[in-house]
Short mmCIF file of C-alpha atoms (C1' of nucleotides) in Angstrom, two decimals:
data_model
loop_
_atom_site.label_atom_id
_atom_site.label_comp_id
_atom_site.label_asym_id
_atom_site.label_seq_id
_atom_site.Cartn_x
_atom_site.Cartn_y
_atom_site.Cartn_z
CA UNK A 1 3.70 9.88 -29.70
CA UNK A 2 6.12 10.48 -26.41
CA UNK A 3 4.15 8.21 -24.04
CA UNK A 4 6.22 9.49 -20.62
CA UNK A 5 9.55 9.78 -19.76
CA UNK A 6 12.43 7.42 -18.45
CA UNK A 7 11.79 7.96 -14.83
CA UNK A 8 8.21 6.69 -14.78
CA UNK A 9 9.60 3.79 -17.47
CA UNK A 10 12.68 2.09 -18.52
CA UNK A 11 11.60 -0.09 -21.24
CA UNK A 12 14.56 -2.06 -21.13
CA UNK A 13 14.10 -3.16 -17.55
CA UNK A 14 10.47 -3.61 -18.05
CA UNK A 15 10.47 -5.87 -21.27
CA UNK A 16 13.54 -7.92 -20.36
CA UNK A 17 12.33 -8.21 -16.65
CA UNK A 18 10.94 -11.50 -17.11
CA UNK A 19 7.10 -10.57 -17.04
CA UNK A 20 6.52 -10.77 -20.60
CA UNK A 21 7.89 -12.65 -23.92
CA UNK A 22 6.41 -10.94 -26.93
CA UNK A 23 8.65 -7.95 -26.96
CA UNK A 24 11.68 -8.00 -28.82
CA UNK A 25 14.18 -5.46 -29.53
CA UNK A 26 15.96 -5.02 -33.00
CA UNK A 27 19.82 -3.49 -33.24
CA UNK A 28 19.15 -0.42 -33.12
CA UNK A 29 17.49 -0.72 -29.66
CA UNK A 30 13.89 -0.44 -31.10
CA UNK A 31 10.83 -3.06 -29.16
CA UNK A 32 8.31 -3.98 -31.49
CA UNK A 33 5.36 -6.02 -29.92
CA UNK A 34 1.71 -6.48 -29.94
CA UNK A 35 -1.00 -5.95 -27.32
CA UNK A 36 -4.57 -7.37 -27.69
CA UNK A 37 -4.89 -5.88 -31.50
CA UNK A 38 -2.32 -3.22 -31.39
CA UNK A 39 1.15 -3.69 -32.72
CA UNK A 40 3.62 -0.88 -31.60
CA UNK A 41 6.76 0.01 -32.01
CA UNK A 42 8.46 1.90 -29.36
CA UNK A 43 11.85 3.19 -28.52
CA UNK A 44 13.84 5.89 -26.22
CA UNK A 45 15.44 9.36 -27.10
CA UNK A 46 17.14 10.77 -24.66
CA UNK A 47 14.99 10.72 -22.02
CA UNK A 48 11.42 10.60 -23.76
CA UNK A 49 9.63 7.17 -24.35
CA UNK A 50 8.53 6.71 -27.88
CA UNK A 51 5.29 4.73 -29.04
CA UNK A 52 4.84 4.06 -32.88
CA UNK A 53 0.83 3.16 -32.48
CA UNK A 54 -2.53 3.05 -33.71
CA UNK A 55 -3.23 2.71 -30.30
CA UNK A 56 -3.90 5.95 -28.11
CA UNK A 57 -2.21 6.83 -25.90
CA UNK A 58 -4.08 6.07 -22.92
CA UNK A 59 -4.10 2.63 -23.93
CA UNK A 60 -0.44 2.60 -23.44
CA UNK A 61 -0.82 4.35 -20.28
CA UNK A 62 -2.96 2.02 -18.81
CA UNK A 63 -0.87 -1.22 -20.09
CA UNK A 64 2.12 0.14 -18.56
CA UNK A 65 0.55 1.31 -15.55
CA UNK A 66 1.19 4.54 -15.91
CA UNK A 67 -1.39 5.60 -13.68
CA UNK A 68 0.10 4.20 -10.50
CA UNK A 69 2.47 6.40 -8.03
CA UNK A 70 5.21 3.48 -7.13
CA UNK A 71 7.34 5.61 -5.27
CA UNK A 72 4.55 5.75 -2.34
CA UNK A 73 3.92 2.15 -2.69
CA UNK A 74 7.78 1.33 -2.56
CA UNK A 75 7.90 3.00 0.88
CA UNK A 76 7.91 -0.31 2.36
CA UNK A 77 10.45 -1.77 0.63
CA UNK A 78 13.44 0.33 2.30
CA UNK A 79 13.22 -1.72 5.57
CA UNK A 80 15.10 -4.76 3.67
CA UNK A 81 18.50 -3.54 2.73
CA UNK A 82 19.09 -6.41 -0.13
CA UNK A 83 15.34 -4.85 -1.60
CA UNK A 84 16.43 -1.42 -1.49
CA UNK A 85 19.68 -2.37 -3.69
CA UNK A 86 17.65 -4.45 -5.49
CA UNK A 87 14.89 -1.70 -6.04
CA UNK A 88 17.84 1.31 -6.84
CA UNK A 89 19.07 -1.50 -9.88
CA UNK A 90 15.37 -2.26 -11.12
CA UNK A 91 13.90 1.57 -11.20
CA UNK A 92 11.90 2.18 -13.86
CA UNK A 93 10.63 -1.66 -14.50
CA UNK A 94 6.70 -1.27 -14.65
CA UNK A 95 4.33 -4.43 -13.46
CA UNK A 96 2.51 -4.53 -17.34
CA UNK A 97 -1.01 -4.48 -17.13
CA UNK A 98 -1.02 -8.04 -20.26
CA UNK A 99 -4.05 -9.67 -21.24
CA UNK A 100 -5.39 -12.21 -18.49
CA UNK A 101 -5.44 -15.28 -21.09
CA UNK A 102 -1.97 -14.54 -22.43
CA UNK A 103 -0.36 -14.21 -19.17
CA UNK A 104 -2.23 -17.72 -18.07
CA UNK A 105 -0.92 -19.71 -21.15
CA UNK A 106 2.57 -17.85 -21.14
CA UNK A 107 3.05 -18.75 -17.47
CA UNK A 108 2.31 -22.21 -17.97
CA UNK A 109 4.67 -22.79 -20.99
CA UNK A 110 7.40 -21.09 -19.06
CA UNK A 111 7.37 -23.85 -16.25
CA UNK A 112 10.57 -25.27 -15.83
CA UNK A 113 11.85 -24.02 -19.22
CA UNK A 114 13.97 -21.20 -20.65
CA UNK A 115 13.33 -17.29 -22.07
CA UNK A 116 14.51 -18.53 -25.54
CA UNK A 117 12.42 -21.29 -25.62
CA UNK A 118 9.79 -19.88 -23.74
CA UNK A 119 9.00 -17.25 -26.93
CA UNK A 120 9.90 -19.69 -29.17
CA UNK A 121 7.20 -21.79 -28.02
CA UNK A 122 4.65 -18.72 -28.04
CA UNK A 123 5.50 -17.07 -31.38
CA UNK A 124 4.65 -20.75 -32.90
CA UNK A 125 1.48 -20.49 -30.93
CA UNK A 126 0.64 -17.37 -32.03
CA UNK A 127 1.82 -17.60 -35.86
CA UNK A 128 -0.43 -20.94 -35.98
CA UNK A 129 -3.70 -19.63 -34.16
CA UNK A 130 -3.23 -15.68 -34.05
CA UNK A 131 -4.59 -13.33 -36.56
CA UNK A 132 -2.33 -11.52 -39.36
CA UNK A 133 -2.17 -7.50 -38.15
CA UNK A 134 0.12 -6.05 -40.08
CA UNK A 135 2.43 -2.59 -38.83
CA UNK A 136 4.68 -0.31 -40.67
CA UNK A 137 6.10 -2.92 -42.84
CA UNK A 138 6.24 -6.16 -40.24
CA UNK A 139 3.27 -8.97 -39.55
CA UNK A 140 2.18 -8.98 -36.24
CA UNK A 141 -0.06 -11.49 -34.60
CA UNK A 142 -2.65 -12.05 -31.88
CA UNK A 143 -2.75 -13.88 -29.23
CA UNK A 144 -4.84 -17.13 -29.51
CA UNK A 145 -8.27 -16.80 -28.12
CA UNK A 146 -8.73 -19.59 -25.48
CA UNK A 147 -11.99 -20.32 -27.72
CA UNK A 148 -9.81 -21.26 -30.35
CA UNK A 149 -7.20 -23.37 -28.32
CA UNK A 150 -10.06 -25.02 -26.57
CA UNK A 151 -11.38 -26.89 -30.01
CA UNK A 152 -7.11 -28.54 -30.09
CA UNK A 153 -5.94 -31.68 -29.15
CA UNK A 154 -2.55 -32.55 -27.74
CA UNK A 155 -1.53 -33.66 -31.42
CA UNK A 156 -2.61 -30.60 -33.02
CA UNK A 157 -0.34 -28.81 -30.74
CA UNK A 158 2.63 -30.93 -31.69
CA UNK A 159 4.51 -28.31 -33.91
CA UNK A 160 4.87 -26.22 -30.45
CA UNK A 161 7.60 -28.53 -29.48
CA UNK A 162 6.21 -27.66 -25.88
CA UNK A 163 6.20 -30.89 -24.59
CA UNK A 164 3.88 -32.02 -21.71
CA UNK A 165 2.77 -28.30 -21.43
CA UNK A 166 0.80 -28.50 -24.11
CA UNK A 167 -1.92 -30.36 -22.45
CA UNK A 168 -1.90 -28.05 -19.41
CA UNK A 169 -2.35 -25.21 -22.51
CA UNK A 170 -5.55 -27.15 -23.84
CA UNK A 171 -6.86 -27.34 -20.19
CA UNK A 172 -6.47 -23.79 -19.67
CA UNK A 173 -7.93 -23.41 -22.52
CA UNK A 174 -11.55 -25.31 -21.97
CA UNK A 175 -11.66 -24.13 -18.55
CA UNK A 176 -12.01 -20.60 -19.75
CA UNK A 177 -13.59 -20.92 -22.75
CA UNK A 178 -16.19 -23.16 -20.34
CA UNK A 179 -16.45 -20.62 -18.24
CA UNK A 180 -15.58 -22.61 -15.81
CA UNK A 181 -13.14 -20.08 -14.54
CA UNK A 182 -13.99 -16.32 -16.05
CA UNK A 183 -10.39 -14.41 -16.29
CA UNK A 184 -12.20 -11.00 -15.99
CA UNK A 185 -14.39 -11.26 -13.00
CA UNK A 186 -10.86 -12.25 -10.96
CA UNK A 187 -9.71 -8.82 -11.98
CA UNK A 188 -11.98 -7.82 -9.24
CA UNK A 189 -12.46 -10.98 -7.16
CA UNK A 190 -9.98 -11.12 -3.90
CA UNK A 191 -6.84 -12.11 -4.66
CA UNK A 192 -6.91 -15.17 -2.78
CA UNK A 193 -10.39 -16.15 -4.86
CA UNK A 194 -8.68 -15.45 -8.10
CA UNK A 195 -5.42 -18.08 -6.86
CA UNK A 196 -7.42 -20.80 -5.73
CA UNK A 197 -9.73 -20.73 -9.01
CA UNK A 198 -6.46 -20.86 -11.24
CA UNK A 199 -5.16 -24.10 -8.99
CA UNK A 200 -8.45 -25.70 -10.55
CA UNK A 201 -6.93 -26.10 -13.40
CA UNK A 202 -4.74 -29.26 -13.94
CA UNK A 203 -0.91 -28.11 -14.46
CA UNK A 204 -1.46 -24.71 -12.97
CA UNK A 205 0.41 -24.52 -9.65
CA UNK A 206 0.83 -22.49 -7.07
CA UNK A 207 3.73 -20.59 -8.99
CA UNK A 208 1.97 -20.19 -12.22
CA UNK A 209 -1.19 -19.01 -10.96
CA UNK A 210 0.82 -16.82 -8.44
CA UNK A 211 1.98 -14.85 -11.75
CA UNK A 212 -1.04 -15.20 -13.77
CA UNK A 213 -2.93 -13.31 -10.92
CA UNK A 214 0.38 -10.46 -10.73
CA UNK A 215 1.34 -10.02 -14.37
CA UNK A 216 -2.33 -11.17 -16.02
CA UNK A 217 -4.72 -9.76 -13.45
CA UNK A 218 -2.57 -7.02 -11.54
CA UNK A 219 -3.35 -8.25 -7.96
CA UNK A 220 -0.07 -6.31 -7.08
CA UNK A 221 0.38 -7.94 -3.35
CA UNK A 222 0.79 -11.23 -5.39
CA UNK A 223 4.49 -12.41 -4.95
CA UNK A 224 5.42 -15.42 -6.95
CA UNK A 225 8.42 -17.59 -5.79
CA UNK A 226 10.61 -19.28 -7.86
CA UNK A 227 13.98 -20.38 -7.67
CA UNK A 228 15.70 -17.27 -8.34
CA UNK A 229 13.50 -15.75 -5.57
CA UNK A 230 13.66 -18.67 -2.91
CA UNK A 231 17.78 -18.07 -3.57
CA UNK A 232 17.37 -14.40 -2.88
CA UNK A 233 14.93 -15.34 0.71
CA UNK A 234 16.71 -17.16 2.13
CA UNK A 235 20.02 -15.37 1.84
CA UNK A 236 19.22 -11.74 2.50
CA UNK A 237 15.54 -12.03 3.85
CA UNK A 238 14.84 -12.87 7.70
CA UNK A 239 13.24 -16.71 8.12
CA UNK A 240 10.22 -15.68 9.08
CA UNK A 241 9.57 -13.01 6.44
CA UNK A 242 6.48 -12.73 4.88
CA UNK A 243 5.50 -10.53 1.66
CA UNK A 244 2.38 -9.02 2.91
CA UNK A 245 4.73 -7.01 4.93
CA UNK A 246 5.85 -5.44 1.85
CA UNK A 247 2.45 -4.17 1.45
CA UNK A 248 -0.12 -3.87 -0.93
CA UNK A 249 2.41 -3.37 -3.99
CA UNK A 250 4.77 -6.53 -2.81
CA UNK A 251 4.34 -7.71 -6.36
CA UNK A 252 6.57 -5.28 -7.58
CA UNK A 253 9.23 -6.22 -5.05
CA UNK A 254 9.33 -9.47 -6.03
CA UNK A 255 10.06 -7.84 -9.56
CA UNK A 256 12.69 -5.86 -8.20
CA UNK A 257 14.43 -9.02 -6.58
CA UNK A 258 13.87 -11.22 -9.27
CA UNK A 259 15.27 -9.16 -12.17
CA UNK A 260 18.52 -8.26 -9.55
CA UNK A 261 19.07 -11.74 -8.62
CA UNK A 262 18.26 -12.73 -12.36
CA UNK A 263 20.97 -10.18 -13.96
CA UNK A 264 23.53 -10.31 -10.95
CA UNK A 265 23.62 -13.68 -9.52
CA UNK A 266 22.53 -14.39 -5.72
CA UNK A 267 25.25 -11.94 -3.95
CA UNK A 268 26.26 -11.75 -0.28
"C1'" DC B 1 27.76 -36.87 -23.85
"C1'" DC B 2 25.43 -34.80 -19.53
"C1'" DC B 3 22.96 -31.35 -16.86
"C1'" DC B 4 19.14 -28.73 -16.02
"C1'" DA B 5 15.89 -24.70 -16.93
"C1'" DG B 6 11.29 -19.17 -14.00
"C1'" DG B 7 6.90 -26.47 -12.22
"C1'" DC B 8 3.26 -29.78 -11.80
"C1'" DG B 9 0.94 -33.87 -10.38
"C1'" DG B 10 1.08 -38.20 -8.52
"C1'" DT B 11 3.18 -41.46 -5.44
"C1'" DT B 12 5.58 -42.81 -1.41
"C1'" DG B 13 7.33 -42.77 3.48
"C1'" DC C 1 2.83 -33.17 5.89
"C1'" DA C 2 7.85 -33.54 2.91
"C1'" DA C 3 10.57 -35.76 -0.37
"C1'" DC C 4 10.99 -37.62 -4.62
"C1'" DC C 5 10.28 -38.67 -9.48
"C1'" DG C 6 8.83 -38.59 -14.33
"C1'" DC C 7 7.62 -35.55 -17.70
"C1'" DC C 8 9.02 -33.05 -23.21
"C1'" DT C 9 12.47 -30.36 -25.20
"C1'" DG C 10 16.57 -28.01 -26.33
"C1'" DG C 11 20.24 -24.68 -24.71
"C1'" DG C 12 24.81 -24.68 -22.76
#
DNA sequence: CCCCAGGCGGTTG
DNA sequence: CAACCGCCTGGG
């Protein structure tokens, strides 16, 4: 199906942005991934966006935000000259509406660690505990349920190679499957609510929970800050700035700045 | 070999 | 409060 077209989405941007780590492109430019239970395939031509899917197509809509006008909710973003470059280089990158579980565990795994790693550590994860989909002729598989992660111990998690992350995963993990902390309702809970919940868990952090709640639960004023991003503040951003004056979308500057600063090194 | 990567939690001053 | 340190692992 053509899905949009490559001013609403540059898949490029969007799946090598940083926000997610199950997409991965082949030679010939193709992304194959896999959202809840739907493996796609999905490509450009010339300037149409192409999903291979079981899925409809609204349910591609809605994961990459389709739905949401960013021009009008960039408008703030032009008083900050670095954000405006930063903004022209990053067009196109959507804020992924991901799964609220995945986006927890991937976010804590990715703590001081790199990409390659990063979806090394996940594909294990999810070739171990996922379920077998299969697509066209590739095997796909699921996330990990946090039900499922919640019955491990550190030891059964040894293959991951994660390290001392994998504890922090298994924490995660009961707290949710406890329902101590329900993922879903935060999708509507204030976004301040839906932070300080996350910090109840034991190796979630201010950072992690800061992009669990952006990329997992789509508060879009969240703005994480790493060290890419504390680089890019304090050299092009005035001491005393402060995201909310971004607006309600500040999330997706702090995309903007972080894939710029990411692919171009801190600039002055 | 060393350095450190998209942090966190615990301890110390 | 801030500063510091150990933590697992593996890429560069």
């Amino acid at each position: 199906m053509i899905l949009t077209n490559t001013n609403q989405l540059d898949i490029v941007k969007t799946f090598e942005c940083g926000q997610c780590f199950r997409w991965n492109a082949d030679k010939d430019g193709q992304y194959y991934g896999i959202v809840g239970d739907s493996p796609a395939r999905i490509h450009t031509q010339g300037n149409e966006i192409i999903v291979e899917s079981n899925a409809s197509k609204e349910y591609w809509e809605n994961y990459f935000d389709l739905q949401s006008d960013y021009e009008s909710h960039s408008q703030p973003f032009s008083q900050f000259p670095y954000l405006k470059t930063c903004m022209d280089y990053g067009i196109g990158i959507r804020i992924l509406r991901q799964n609220s579980w995945e986006a927890l565990c991937s976010f804590i795994i990715s703590q001081c660690n790199n990409i390659k790693r990063i979806k090394g550590i996940i594909e294990r994860l999810c070739t171990r505990y996922g379920d077998e989909i299969f697509f066209e002729d590739k095997v796909f598989y699921t996330f990990p349920s946090a039900w499922k992660l919640a019955q491990l111990n550190v030891e059964d998690l040894e293959f991951l190679r994660a390290g001392y992350r994998s504890q922090y995963i298994i924490n995660a993990a009961k707290a949710v499957d406890s329902k101590e902390i329900i993922l879903d309702e935060l999708i509507d809970a204030p976004y301040e609510r839906a932070t300080k919940e996350l910090l109840k868990i034991n190796g979630v952090g201010i950072k992690v929970a800061n992009c669990t709640v952006l990329f997992g639960l789509h508060h879009m004023e969240a703005f994480p800050i790493d060290v890419w991003m504390k680089k890019a503040l304090n050299e092009h951003f005035p001491k005393d700035f402060c995201s909310s004056t971004l607006g309600d979308y500040a999330g997706l500057a702090q995309q903007y700045i972080f894939y710029y600063t990411r692919e171009n090194g801190i600039t002055r």
